[in-house]
mmCIF file of C-alpha atoms and ligand atoms in Angstrom:
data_model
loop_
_atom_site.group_PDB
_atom_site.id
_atom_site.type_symbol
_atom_site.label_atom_id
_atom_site.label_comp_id
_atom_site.label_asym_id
_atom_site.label_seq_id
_atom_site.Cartn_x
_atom_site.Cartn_y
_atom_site.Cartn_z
ATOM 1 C CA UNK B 275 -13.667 -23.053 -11.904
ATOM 2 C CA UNK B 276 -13.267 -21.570 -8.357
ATOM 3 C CA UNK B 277 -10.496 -22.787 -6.082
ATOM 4 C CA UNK B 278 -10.250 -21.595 -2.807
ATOM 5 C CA UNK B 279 -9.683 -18.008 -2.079
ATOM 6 C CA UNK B 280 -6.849 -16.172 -1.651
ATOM 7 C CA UNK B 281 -6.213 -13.983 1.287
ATOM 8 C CA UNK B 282 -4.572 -10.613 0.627
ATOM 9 C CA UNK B 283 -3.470 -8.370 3.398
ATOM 10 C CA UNK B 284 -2.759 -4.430 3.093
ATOM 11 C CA UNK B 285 -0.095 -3.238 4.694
ATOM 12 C CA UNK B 286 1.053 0.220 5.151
ATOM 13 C CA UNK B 287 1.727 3.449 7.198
ATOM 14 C CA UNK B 288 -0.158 6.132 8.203
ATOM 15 C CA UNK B 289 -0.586 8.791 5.442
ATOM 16 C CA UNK B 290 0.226 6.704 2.065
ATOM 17 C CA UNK B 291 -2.790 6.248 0.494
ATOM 18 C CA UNK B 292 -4.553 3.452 2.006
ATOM 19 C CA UNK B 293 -8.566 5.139 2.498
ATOM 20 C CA UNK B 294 -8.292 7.042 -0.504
ATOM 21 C CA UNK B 295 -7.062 3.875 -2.798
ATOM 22 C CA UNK B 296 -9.584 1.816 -1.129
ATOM 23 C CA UNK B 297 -12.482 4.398 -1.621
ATOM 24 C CA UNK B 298 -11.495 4.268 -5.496
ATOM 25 C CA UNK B 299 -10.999 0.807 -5.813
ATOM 26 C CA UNK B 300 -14.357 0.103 -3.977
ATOM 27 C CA UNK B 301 -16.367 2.455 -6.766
ATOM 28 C CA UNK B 302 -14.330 0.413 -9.366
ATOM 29 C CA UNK B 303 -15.063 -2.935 -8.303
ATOM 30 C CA UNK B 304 -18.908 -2.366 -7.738
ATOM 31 C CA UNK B 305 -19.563 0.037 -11.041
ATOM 32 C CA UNK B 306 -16.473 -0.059 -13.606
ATOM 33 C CA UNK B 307 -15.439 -3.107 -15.847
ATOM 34 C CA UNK B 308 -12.477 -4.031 -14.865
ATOM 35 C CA UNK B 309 -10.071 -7.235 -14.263
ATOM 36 C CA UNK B 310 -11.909 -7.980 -10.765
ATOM 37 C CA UNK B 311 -15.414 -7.507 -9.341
ATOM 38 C CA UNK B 312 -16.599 -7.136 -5.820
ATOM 39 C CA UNK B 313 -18.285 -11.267 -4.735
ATOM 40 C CA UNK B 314 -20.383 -10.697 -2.120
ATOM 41 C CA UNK B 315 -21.034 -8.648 1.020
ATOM 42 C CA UNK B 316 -17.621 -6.842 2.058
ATOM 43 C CA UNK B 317 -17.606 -6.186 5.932
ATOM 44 C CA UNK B 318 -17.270 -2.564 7.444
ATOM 45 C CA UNK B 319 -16.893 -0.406 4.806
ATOM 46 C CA UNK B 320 -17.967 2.680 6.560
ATOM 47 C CA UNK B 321 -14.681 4.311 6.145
ATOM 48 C CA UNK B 322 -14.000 3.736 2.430
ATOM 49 C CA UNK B 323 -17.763 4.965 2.087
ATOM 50 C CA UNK B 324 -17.395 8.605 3.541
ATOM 51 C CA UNK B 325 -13.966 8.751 1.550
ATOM 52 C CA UNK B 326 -15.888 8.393 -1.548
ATOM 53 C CA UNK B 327 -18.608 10.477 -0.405
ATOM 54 C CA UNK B 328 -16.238 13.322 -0.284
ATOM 55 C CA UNK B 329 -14.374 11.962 -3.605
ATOM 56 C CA UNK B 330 -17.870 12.958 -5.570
ATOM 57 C CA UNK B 331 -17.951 16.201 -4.378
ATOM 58 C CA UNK B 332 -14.065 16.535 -5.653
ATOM 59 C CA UNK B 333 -12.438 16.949 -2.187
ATOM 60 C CA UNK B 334 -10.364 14.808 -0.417
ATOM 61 C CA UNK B 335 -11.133 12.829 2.376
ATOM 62 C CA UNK B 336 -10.146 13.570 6.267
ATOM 63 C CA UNK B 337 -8.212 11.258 8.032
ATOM 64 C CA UNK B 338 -9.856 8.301 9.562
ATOM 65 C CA UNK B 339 -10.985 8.241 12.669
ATOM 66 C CA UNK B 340 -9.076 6.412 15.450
ATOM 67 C CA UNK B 341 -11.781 5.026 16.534
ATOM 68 C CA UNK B 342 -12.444 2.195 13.416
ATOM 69 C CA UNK B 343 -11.175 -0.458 15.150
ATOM 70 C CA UNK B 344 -11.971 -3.836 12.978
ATOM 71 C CA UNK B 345 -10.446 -5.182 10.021
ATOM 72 C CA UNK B 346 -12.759 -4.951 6.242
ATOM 73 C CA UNK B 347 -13.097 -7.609 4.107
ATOM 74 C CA UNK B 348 -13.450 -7.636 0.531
ATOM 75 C CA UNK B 349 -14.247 -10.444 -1.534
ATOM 76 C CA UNK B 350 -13.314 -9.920 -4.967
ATOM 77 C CA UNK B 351 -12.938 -12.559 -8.251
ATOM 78 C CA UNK B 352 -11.420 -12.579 -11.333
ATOM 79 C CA UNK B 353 -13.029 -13.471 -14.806
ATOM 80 C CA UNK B 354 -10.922 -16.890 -14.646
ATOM 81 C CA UNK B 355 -12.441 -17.431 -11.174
ATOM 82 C CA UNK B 356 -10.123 -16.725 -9.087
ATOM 83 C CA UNK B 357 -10.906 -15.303 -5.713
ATOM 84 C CA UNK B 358 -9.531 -13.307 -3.153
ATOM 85 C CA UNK B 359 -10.126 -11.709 0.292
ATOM 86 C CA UNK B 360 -8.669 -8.043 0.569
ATOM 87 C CA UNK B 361 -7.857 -7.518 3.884
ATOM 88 C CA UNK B 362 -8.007 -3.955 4.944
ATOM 89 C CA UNK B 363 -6.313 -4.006 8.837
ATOM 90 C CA UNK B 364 -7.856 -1.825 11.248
ATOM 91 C CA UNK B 365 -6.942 1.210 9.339
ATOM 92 C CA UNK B 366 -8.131 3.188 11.947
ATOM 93 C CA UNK B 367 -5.699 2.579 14.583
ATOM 94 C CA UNK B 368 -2.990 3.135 12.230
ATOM 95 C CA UNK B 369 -0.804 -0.150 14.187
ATOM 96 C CA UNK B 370 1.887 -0.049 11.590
ATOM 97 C CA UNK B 371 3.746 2.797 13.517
ATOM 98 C CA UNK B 372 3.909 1.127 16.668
ATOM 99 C CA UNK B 373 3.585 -2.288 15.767
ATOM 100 C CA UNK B 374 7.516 -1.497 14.111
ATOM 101 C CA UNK B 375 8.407 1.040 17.353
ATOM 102 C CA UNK B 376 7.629 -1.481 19.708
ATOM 103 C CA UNK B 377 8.644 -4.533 17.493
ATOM 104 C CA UNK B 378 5.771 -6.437 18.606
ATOM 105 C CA UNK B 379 3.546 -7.674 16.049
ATOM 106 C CA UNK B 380 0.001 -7.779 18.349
ATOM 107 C CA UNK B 381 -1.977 -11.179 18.690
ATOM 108 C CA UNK B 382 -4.192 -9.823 15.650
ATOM 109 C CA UNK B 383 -1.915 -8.846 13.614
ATOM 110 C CA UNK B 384 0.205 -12.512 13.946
ATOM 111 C CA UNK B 385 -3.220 -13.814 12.894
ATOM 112 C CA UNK B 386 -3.236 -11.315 9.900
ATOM 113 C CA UNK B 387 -0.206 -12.489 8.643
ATOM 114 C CA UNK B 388 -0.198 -16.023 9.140
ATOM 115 C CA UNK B 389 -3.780 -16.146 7.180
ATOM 116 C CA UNK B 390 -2.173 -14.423 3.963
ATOM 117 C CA UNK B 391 -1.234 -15.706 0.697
ATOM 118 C CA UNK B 392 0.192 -12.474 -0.087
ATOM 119 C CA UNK B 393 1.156 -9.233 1.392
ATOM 120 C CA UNK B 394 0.651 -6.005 -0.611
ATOM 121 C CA UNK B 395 2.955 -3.192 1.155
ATOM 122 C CA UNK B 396 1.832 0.446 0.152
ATOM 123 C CA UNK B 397 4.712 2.733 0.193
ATOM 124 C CA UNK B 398 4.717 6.592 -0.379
ATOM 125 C CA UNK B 399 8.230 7.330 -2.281
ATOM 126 C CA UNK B 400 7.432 11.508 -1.577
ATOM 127 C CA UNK B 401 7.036 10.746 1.882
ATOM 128 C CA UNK B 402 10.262 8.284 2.766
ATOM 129 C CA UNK B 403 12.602 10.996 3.883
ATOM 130 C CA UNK B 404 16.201 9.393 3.161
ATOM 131 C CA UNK B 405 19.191 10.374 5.292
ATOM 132 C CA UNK B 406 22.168 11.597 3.778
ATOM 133 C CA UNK B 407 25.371 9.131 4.139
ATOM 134 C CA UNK B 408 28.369 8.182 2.780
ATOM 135 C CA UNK B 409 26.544 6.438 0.049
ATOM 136 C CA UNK B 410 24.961 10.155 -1.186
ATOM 137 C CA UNK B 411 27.654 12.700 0.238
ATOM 138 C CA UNK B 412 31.442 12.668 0.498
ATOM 139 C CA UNK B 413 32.461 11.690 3.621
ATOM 140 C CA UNK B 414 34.114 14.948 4.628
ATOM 141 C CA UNK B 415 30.828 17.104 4.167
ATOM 142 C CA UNK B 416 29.309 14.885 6.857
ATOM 143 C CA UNK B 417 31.739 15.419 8.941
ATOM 144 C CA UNK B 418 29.749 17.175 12.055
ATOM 145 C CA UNK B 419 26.622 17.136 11.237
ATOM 146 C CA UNK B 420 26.159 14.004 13.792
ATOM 147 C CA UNK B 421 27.856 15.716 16.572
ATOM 148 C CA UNK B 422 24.785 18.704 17.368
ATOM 149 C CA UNK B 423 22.173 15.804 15.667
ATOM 150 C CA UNK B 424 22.163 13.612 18.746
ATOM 151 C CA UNK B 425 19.165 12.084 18.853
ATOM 152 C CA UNK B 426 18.934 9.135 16.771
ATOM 153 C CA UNK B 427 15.986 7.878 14.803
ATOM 154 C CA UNK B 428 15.854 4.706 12.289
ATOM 155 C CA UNK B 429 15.525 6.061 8.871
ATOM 156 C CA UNK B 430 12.511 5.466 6.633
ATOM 157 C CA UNK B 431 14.152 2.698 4.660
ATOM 158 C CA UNK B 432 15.136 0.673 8.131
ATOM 159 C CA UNK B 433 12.176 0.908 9.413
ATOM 160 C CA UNK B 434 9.807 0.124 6.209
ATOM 161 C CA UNK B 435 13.255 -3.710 5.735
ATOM 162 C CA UNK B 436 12.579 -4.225 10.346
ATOM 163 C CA UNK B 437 8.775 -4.533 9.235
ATOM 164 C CA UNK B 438 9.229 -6.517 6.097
ATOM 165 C CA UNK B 439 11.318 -8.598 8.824
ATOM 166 C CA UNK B 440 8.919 -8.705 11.285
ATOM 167 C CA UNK B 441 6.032 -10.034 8.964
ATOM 168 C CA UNK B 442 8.723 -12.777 7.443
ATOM 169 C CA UNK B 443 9.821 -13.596 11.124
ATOM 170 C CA UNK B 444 6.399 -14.138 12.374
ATOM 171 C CA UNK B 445 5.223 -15.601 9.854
ATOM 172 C CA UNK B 446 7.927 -18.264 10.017
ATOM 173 C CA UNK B 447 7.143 -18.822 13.528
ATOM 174 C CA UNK B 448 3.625 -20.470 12.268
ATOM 175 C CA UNK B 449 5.989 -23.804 11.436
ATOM 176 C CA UNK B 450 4.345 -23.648 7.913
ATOM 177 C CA UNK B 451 6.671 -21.934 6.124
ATOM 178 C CA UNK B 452 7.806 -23.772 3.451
ATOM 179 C CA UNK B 453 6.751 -20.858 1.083
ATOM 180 C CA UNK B 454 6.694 -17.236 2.410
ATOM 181 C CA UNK B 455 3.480 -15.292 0.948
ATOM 182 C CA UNK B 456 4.055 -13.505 -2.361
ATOM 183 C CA UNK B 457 5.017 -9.725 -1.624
ATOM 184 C CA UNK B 458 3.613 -6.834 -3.627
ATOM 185 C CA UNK B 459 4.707 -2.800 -3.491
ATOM 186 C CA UNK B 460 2.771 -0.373 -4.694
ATOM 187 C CA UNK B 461 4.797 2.883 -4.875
ATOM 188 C CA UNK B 462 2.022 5.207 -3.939
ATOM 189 C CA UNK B 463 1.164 8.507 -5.083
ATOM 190 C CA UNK B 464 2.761 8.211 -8.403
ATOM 191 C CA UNK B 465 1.132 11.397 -9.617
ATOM 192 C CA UNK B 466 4.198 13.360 -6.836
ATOM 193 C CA UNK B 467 6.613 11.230 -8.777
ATOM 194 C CA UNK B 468 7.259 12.689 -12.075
ATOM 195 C CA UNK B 469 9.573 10.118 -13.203
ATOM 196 C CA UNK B 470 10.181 8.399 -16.436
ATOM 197 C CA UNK B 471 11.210 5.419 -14.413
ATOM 198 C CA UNK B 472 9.619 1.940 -14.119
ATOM 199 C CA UNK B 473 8.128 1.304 -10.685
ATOM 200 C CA UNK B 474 11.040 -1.012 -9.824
ATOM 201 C CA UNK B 475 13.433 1.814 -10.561
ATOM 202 C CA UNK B 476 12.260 4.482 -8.784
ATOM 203 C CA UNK B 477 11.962 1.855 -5.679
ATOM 204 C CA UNK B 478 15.877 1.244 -6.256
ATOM 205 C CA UNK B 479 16.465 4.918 -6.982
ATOM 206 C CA UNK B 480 15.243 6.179 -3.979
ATOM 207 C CA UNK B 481 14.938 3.186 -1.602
ATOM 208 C CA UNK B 482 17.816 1.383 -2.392
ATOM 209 C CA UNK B 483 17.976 -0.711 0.941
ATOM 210 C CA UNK B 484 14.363 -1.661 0.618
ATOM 211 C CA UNK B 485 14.944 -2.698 -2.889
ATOM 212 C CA UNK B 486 17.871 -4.898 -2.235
ATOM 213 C CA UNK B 487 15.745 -6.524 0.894
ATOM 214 C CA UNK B 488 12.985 -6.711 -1.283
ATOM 215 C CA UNK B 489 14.652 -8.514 -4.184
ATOM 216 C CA UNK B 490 16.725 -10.994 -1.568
ATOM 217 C CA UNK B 491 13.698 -12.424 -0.322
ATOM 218 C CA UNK B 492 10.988 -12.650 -3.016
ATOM 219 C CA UNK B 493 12.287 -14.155 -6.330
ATOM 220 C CA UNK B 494 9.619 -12.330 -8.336
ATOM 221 C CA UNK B 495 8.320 -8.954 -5.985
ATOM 222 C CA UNK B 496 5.450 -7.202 -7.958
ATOM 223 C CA UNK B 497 6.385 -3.953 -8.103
ATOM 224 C CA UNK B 498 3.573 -1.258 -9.742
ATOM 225 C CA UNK B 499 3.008 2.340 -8.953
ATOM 226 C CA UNK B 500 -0.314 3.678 -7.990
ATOM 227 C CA UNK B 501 -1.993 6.897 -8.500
ATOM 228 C CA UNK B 502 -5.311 6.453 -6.604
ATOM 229 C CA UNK B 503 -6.737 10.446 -7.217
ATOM 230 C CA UNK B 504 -4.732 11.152 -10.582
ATOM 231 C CA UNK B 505 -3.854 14.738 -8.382
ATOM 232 C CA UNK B 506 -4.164 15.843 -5.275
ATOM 233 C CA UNK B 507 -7.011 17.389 -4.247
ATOM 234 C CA UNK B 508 -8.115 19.653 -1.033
ATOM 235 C CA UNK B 509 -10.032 18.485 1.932
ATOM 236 C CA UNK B 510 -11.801 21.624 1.949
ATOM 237 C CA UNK B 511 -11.188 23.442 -1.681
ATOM 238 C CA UNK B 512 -13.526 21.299 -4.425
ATOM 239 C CA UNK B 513 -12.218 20.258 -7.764
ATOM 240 C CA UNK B 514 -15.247 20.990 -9.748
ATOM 241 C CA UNK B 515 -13.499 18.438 -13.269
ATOM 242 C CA UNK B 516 -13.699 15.882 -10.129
ATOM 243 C CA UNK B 517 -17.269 16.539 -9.157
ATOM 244 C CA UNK B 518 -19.130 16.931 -12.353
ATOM 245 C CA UNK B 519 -16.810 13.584 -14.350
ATOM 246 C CA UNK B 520 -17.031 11.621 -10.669
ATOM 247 C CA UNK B 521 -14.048 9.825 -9.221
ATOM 248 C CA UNK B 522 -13.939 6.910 -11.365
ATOM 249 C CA UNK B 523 -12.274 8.658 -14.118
ATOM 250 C CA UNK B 524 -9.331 9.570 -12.405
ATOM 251 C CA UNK B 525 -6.675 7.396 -11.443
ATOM 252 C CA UNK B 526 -4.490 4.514 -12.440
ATOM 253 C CA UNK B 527 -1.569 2.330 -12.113
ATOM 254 C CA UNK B 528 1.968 2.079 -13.438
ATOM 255 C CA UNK B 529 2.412 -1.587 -14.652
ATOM 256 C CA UNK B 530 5.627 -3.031 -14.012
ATOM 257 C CA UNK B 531 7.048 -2.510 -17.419
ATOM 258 C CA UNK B 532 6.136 1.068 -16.569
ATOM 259 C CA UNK B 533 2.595 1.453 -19.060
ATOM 260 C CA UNK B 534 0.160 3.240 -17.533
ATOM 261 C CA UNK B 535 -3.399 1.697 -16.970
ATOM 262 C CA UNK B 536 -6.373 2.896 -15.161
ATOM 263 C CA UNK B 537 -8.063 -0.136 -13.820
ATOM 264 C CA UNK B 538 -7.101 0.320 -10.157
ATOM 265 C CA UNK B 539 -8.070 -3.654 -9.769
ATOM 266 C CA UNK B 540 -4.770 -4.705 -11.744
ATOM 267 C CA UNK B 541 -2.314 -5.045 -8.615
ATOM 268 C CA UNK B 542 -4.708 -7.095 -7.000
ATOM 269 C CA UNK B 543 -4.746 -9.122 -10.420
ATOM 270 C CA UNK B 544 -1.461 -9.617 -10.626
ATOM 271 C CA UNK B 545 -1.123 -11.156 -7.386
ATOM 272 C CA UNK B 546 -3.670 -13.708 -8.035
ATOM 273 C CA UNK B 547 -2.399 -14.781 -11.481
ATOM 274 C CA UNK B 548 1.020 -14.944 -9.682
ATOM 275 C CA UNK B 549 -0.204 -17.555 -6.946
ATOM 276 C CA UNK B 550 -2.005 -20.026 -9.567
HETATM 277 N N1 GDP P 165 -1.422 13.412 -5.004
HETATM 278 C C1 GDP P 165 -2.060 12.365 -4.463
HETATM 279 N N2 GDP P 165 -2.434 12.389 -3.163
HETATM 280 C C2 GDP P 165 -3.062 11.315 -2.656
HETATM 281 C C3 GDP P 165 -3.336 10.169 -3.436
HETATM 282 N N3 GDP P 165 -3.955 9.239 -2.636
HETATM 283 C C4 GDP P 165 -4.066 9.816 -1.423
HETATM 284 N N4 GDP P 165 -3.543 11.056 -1.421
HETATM 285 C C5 GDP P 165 -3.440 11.992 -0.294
HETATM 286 O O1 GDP P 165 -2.612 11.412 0.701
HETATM 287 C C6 GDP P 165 -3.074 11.674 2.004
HETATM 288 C C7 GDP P 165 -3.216 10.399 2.822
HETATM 289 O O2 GDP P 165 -4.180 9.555 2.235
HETATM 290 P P1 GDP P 165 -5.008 8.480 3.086
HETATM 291 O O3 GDP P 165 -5.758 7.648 2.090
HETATM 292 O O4 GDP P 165 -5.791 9.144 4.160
HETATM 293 O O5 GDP P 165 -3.800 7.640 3.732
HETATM 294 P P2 GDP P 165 -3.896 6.480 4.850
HETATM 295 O O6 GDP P 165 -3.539 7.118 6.134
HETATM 296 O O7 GDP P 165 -2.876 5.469 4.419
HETATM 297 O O8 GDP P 165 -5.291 5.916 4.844
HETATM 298 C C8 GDP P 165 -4.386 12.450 1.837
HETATM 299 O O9 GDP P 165 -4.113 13.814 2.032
HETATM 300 C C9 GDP P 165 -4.781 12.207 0.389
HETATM 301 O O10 GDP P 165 -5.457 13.321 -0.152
HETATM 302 C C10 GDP P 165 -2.934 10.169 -4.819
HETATM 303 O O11 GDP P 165 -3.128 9.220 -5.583
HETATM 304 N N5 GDP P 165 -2.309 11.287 -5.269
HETATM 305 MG MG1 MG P 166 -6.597 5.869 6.351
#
């Protein structure tokens, strides 16, 4: 059986992971054995390509170039049939910043969203810097610290809930929304984690406003951890165990029960088992 195909779109800021989890899963998908397979011809996967080029020679990739401008495609399927179009968003142009800044969601991006069955938000824990308030400090120690701060900037968390919003607003506005798309976060970077928690806890450890938004909207969030590289490795230094084993034996995911796995497919999985 083959029903029609799901449409999954990537969403995420600059830095988290996005090239370098793509330029994995890509190897995976055309080589390893996994829970999905690559079916078909995926669209402009220059980007992802070079990242893995450099991912063989155990270095990391640089970041990409502003000037990818289009969206990739990946058609994938499952061994039950079920297919899927990753959508990789301009990654180049890295919209997600001022897409929230300027709270405009561009004509391209309304498009985006309003196609998608699901949304898969990639979130770096290590790089969410989270203010200090009365929630984490006695009120008396903050006392004064806000008076020299004077400039005011939305915190990590508000910014990561006003895009959540934005995507649930606009996609609202499309007068079809009798079911909002399924929502998936992938903690990124697990490997900077070291935590014994499940992926859902360390999201409500450290992101507690997300979490709560999160869990408000979407009766059943998939929540998973990701560790595209396994460890981080140098643009410039090479990690000879990389080079000589090759790239698809390192990395894996953090289930939501918290097991670890390494077929990088599984988030993808879950999302399409979830919508049938
Ligand atoms: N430790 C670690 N670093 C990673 C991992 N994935 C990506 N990185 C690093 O995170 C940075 C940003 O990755 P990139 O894929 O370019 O992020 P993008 O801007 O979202 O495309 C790079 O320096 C990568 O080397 C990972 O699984 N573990
Ligand atoms: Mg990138």
């Amino acid at each position: 059986m083959s029903g029609p195909s799901n449409s999954i779109l990537l969403v995420g800021e600059s830095g988290v992971g996005k090239t370098h989890y793509g330029a994995q899963l890509l190897r995976r998908l055309m080589r390893v054995k996994g829970a999905l397979r690559m079916n078909g011809a995926a669209t402009n996967l220059e980007a992802f390509e070079t990242a893995l080029e450099s991912l063989d020679e155990g270095r990391a990739a640089g970041h990409t170039a502003r000037t990818v401008n289009v969206d990739s495609v990946w058609p994938v399927v499952d061994s039950g049939g079920r297919r899927a179009d990753l959508i990789w968003p301009e990654y180049g142009g890295e919209q997600i910043k001022s897409v929230i800044e300027n709270r405009r969601l561009p004509d391209a991006w309304q498009k985006r969203v309003d196609g998608a069955d699901a949304w898969l938000l990639l979130v770096r824990l290590q790089q969410a810097i989270v203010g200090d308030d009365m929630f984490s400090k006695p009120l008396a120690d903050l006392k004064g610290t806000s008076v020299e701060n004077r400039e005011v900037h939305q915190s990590d968390q508000a910014r990561l809930v006003e895009l959540l919003q934005m995507l649930l607003f606009s996609y609202g506005s499309a007068a079809k929304a009798q079911r909002i798309p399924r929502l998936g976060v992938l903690l990124t970077c697990w490997d900077e984690a070291a935590t014994a928690q499940t992926p859902a806890e360390a999201l409500g450890a450290r992101l507690p406003l997300v979490s709560a938004f999160v869990r408000s909207n979407w009766r059943q969030p998939l929540i998973m951890g990701l560790s595209a590289l396994e460890r981080p490795l140098s643009p410039t230094t090479r990690d000879m165990d990389y080079a000589s084993k090759g790239p698809e034996h390192f990395g894996y995911v953090i289930e939501p029960n918290g097991k670890k796995n390494t077929d990088l497919t599984l988030p993808i999985h879950h999302l399409l088992s979830a919508g049938s």
